[in-house]
XYZ file of N, CA and C in Angstrom:
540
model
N 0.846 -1.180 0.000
C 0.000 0.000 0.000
C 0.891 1.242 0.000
N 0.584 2.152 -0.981
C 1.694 3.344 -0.640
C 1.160 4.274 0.014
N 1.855 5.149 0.126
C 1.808 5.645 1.662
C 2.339 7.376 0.966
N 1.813 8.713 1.816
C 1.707 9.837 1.969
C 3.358 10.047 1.940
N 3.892 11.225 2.039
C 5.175 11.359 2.907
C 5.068 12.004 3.855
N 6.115 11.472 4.604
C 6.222 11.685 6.179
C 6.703 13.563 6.544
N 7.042 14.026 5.730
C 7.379 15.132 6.108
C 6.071 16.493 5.656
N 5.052 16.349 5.747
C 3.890 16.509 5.302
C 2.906 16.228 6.934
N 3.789 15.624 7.981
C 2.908 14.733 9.105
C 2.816 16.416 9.887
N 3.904 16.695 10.343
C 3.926 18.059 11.244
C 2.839 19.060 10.773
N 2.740 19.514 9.051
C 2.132 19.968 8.823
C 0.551 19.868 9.146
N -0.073 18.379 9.025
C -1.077 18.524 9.004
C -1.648 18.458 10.769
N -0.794 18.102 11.679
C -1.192 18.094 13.059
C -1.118 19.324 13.472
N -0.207 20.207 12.549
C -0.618 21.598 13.159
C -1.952 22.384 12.691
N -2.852 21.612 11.350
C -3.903 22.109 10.990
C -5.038 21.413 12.085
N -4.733 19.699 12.611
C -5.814 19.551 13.551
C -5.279 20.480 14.966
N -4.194 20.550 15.277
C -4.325 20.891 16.909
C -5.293 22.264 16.542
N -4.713 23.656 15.601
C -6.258 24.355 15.425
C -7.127 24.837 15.197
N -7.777 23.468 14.619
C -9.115 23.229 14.188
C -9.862 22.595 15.555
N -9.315 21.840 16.159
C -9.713 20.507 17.243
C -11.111 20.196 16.786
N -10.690 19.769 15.714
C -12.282 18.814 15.000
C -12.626 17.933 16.055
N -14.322 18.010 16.233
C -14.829 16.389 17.252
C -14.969 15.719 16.552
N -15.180 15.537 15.126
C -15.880 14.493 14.375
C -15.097 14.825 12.494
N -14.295 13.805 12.686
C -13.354 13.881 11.530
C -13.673 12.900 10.076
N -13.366 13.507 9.148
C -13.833 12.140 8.437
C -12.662 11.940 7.159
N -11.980 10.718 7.337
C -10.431 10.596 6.351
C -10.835 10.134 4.996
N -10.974 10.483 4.196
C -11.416 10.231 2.649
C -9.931 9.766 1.976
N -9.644 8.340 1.767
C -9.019 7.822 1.681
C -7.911 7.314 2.844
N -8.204 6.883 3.293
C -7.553 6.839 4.587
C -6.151 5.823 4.769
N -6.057 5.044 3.916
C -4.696 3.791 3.710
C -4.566 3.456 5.264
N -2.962 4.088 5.215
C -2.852 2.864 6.700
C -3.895 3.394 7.864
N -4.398 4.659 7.851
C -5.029 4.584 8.952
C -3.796 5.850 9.845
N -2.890 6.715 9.539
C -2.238 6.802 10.413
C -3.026 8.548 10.859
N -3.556 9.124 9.867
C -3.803 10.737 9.759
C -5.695 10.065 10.688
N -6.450 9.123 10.721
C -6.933 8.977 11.627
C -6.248 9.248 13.473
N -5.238 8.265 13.317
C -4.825 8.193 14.778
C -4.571 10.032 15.671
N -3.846 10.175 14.162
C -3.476 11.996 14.660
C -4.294 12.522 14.875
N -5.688 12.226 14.241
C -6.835 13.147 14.364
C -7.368 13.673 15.836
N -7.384 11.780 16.432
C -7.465 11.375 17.572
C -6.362 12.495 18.829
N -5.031 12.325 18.321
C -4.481 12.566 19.191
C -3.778 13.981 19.255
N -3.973 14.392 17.999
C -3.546 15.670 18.601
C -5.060 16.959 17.780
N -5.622 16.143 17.601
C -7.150 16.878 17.345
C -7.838 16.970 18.475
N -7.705 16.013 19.176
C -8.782 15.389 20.391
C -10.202 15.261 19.619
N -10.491 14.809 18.530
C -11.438 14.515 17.783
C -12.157 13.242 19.032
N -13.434 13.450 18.819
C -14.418 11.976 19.053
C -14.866 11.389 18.567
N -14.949 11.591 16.895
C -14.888 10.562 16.460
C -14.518 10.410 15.155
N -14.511 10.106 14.607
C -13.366 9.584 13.071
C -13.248 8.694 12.755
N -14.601 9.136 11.285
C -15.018 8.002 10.355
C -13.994 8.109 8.915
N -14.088 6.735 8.553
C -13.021 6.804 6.608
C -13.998 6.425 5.972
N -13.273 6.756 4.500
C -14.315 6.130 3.419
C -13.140 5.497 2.839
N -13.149 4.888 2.030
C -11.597 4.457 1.083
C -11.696 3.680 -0.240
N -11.331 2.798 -0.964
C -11.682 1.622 -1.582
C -11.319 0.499 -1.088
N -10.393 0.522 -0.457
C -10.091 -0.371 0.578
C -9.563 -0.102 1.852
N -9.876 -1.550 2.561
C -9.768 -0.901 3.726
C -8.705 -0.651 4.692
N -8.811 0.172 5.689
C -7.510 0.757 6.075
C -6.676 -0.365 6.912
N -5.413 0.182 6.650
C -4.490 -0.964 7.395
C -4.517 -1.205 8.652
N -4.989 -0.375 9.550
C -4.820 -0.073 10.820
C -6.589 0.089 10.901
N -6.769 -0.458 12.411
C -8.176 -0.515 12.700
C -7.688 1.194 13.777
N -8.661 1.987 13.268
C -8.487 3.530 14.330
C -9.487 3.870 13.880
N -10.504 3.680 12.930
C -11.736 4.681 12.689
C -13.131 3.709 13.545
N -13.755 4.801 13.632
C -15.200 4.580 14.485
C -16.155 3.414 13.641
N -15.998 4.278 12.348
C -16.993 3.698 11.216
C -16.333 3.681 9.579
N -16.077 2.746 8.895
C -15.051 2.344 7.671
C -16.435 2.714 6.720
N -16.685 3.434 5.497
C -17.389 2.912 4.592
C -16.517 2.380 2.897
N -16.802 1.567 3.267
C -15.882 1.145 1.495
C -16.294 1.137 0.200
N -15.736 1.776 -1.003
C -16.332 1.764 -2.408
C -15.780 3.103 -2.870
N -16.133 2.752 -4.241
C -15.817 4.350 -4.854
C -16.109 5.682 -4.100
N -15.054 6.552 -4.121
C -15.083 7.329 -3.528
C -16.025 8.466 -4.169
N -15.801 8.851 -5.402
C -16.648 9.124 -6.719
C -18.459 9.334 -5.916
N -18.504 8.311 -5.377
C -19.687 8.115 -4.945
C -20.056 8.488 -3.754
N -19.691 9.300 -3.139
C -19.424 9.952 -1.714
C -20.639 10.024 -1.189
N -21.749 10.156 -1.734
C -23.623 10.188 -1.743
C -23.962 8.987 -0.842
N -23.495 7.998 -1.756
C -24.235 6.457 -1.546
C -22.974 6.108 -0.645
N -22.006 6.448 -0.504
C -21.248 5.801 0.735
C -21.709 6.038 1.825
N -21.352 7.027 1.992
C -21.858 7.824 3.363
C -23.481 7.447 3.879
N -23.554 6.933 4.951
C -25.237 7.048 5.662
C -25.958 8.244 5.921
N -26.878 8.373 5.612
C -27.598 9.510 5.894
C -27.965 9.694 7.203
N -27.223 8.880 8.586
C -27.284 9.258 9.571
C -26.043 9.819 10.194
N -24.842 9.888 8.924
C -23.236 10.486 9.252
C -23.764 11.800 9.574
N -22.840 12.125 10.633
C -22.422 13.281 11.226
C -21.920 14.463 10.091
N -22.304 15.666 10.355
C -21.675 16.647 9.420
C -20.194 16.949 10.178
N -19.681 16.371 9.292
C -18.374 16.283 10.220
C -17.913 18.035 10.341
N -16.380 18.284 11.244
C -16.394 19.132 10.998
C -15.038 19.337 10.607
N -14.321 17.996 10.239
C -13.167 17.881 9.228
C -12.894 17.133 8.530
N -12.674 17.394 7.429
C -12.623 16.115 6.211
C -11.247 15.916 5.757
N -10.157 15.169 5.834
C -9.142 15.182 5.404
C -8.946 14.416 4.285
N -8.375 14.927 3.209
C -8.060 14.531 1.621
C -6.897 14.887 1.455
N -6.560 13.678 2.646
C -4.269 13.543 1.795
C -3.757 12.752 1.218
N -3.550 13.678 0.322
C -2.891 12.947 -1.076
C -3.534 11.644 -1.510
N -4.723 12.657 -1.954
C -5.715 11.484 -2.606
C -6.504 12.487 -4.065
N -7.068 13.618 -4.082
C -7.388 14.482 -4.993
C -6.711 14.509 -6.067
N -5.396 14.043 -6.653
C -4.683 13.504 -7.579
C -4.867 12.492 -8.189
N -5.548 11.611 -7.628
C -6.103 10.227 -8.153
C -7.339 10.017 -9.023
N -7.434 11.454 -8.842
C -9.260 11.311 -9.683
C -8.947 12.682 -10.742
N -9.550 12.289 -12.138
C -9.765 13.393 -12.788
C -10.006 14.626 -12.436
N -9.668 15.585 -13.044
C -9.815 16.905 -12.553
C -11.272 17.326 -12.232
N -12.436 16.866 -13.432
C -13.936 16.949 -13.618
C -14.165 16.244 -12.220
N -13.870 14.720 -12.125
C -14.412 14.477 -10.914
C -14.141 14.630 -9.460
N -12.748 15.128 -9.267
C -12.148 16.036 -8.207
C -13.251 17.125 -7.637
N -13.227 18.250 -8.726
C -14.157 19.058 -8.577
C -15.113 18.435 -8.108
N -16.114 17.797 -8.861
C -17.637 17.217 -8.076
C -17.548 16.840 -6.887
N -16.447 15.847 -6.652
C -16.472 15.464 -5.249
C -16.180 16.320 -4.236
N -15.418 17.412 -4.322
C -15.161 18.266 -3.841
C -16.070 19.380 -2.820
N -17.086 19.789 -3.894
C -18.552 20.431 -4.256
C -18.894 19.348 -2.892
N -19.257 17.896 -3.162
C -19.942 17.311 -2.210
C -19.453 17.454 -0.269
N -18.249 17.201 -0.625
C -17.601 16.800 0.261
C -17.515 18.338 1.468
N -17.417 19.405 0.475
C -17.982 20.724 1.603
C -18.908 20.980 2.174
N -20.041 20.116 1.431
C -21.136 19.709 2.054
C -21.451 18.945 2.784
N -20.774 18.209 2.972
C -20.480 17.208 4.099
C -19.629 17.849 5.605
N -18.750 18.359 5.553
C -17.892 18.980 6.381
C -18.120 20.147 6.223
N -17.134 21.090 7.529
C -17.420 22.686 7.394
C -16.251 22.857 7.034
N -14.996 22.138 7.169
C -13.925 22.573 6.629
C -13.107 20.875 5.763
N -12.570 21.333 4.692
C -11.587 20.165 4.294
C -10.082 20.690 4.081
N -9.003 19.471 4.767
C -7.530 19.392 4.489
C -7.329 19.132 3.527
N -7.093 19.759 2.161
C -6.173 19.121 1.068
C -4.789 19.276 1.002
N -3.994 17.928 0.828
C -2.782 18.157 0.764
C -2.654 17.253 -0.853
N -1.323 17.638 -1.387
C -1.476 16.872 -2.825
C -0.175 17.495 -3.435
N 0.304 17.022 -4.300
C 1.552 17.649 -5.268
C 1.693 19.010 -5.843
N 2.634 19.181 -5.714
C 2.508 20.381 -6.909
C 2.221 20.400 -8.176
N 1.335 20.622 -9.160
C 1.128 20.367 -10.383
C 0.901 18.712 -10.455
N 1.155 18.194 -11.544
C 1.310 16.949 -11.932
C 2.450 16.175 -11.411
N 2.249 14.874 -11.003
C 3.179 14.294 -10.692
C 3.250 12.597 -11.526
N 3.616 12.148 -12.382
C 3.441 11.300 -12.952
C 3.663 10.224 -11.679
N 2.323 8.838 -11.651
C 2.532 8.117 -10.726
C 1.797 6.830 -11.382
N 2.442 5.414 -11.779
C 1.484 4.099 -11.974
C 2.015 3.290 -11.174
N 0.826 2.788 -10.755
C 1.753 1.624 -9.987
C 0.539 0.571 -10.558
N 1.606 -0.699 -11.041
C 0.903 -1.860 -11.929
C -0.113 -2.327 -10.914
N -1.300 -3.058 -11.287
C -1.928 -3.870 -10.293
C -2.587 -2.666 -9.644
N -2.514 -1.246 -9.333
C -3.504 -0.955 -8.379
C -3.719 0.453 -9.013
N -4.945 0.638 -9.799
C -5.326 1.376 -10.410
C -5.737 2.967 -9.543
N -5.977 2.687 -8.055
C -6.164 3.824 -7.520
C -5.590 4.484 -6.916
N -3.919 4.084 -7.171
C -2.924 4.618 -6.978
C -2.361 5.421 -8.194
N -2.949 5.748 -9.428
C -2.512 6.425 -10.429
C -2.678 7.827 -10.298
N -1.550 8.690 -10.918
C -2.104 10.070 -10.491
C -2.910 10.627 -11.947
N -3.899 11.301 -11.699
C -4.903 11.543 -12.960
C -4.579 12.912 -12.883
N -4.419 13.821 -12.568
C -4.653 15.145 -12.490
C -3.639 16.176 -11.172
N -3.057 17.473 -11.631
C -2.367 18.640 -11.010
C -3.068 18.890 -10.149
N -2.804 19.991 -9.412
C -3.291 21.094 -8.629
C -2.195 21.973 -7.992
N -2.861 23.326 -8.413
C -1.863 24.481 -7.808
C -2.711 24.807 -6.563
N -2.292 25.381 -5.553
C -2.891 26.186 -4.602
C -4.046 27.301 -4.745
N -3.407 28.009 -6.141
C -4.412 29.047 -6.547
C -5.659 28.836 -6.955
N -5.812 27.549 -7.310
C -7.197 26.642 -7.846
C -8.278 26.555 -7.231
N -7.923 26.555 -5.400
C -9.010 25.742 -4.818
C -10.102 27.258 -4.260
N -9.548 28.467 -5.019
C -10.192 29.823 -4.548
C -11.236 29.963 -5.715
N -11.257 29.193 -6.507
C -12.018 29.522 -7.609
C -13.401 28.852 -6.854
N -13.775 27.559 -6.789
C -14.564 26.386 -6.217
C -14.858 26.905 -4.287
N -14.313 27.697 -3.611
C -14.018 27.147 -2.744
C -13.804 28.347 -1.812
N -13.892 28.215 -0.817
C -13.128 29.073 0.441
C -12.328 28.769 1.001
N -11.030 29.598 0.567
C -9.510 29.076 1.339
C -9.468 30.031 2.975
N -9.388 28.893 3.511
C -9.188 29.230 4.523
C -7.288 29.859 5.117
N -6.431 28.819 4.955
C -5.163 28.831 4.432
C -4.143 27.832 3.719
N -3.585 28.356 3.046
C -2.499 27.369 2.327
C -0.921 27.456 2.406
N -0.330 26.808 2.281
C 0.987 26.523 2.262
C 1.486 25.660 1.133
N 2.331 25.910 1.150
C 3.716 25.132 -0.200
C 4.641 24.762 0.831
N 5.367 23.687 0.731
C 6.695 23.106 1.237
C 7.261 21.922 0.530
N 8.492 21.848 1.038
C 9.476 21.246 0.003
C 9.276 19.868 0.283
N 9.301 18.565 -0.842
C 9.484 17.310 -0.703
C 10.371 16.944 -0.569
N 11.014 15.800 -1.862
C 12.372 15.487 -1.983
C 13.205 16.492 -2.295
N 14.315 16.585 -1.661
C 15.346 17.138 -2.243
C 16.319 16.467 -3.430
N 17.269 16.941 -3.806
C 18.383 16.533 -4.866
C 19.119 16.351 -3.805
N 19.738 14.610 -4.552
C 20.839 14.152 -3.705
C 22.008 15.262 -3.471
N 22.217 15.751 -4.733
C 24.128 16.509 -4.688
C 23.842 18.302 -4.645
N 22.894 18.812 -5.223
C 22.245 20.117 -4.638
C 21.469 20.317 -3.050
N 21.029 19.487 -2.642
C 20.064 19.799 -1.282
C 19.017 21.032 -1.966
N 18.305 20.906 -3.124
C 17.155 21.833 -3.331
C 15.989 20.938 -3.552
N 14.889 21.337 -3.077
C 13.569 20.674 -3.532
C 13.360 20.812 -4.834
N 13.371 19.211 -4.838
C 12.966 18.739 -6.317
C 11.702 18.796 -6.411
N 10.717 18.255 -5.651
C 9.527 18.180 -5.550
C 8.802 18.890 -4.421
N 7.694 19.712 -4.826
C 7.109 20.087 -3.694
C 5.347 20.010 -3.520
N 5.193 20.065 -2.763
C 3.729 19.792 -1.616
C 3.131 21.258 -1.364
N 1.593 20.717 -1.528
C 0.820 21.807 -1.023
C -0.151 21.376 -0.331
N -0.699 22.298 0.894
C -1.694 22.357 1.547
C -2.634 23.100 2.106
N -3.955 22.579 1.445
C -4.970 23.729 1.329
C -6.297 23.077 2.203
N -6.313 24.064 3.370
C -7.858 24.000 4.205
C -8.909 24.677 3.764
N -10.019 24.414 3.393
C -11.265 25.253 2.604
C -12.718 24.647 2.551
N -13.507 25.455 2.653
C -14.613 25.215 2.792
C -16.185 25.660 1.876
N -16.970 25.536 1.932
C -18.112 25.864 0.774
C -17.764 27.171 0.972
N -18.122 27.817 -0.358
C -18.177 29.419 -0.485
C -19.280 29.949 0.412
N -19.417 30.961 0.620
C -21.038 31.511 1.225
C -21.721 31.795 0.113
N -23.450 31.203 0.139
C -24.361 32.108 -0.943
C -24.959 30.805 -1.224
């Protein structure tokens, strides 16, 4: 199962410590680890995933599994309006068209969402697991069009072995339905 990068972790515990979401919800969730944080340095109560499969680590309240695409029919119509939705490094995986839609939904679901994700395009296949492919960019400046930025950041990924400059870099954007 691949996995987020680790230097991306500080960042986002400094968006739960404050927010201190009670009721979190991890939209794609893999091992399960941005649950546990939710828990522990959110002091969240509770924290549900959705995923296509399921998470490595048992830490959520309530798992729903299936296309994510489908965020409607996953979700119970007795889920909590959460009041954080975290989408790390997962919004890359889906077309840009259906990014957006889900997006649209998913503010509706929550009052605020974490996006974290690449800079631009990042070419990614991995054989055998189709929902690990990256379909689609995103700049920071994007999510103001759709969206209410709450705040964002850029920071550096990998560096170059023999320069020490970021080769690759990361963004992260908290935002919520527009008003109106």
């Amino acid at each position: 199962m691949p996995t987020s990068e680790h230097w991306q972790i500080p960042r986002v515990c400094d968006v739960l410590v404050a927010e201190k979401p009670a009721a979190v919800l991890d939209v794609g969730a893999g091992y399960g680890k941005y649950g546990l944080l939710a828990r522990e340095f959110g002091e969240a109560a509770r924290v549900d995933a959705i995923d296509a499969q399921p998470p490595r680590f048992d830490v959520y309240d309530h798992v729903w599994l299936g296309d994510l695409r489908q965020l409607d029919s996953l979700l119970p119509a007795d889920a909590p309006r959460y009041d954080l939705a975290m989408f790390i490094d997962v919004i890359e995986h889906l077309e840009k068209a259906d990014a957006w839609a889900f997006l649209d939904r998913l503010v509706r679901r929550a009052n605020k969402v974490l996006i974290t994700t690449p800079w631009g395009f990042r070419p990614q296949v991995i054989a055998g697991m189709p929902w690990e492919t990256h379909r689609s960019g995103w700049y920071p400046w994007e999510f103001g069009r759709r969206c209410r930025v709450h705040r964002w950041s850029v920071f550096p990924g990998h560096f170059t072995k023999h320069l020490r400059m970021p080769r690759l870099w990361q963004i992260l954007v908290l935002v919520s339905a527009k008003p109106g």
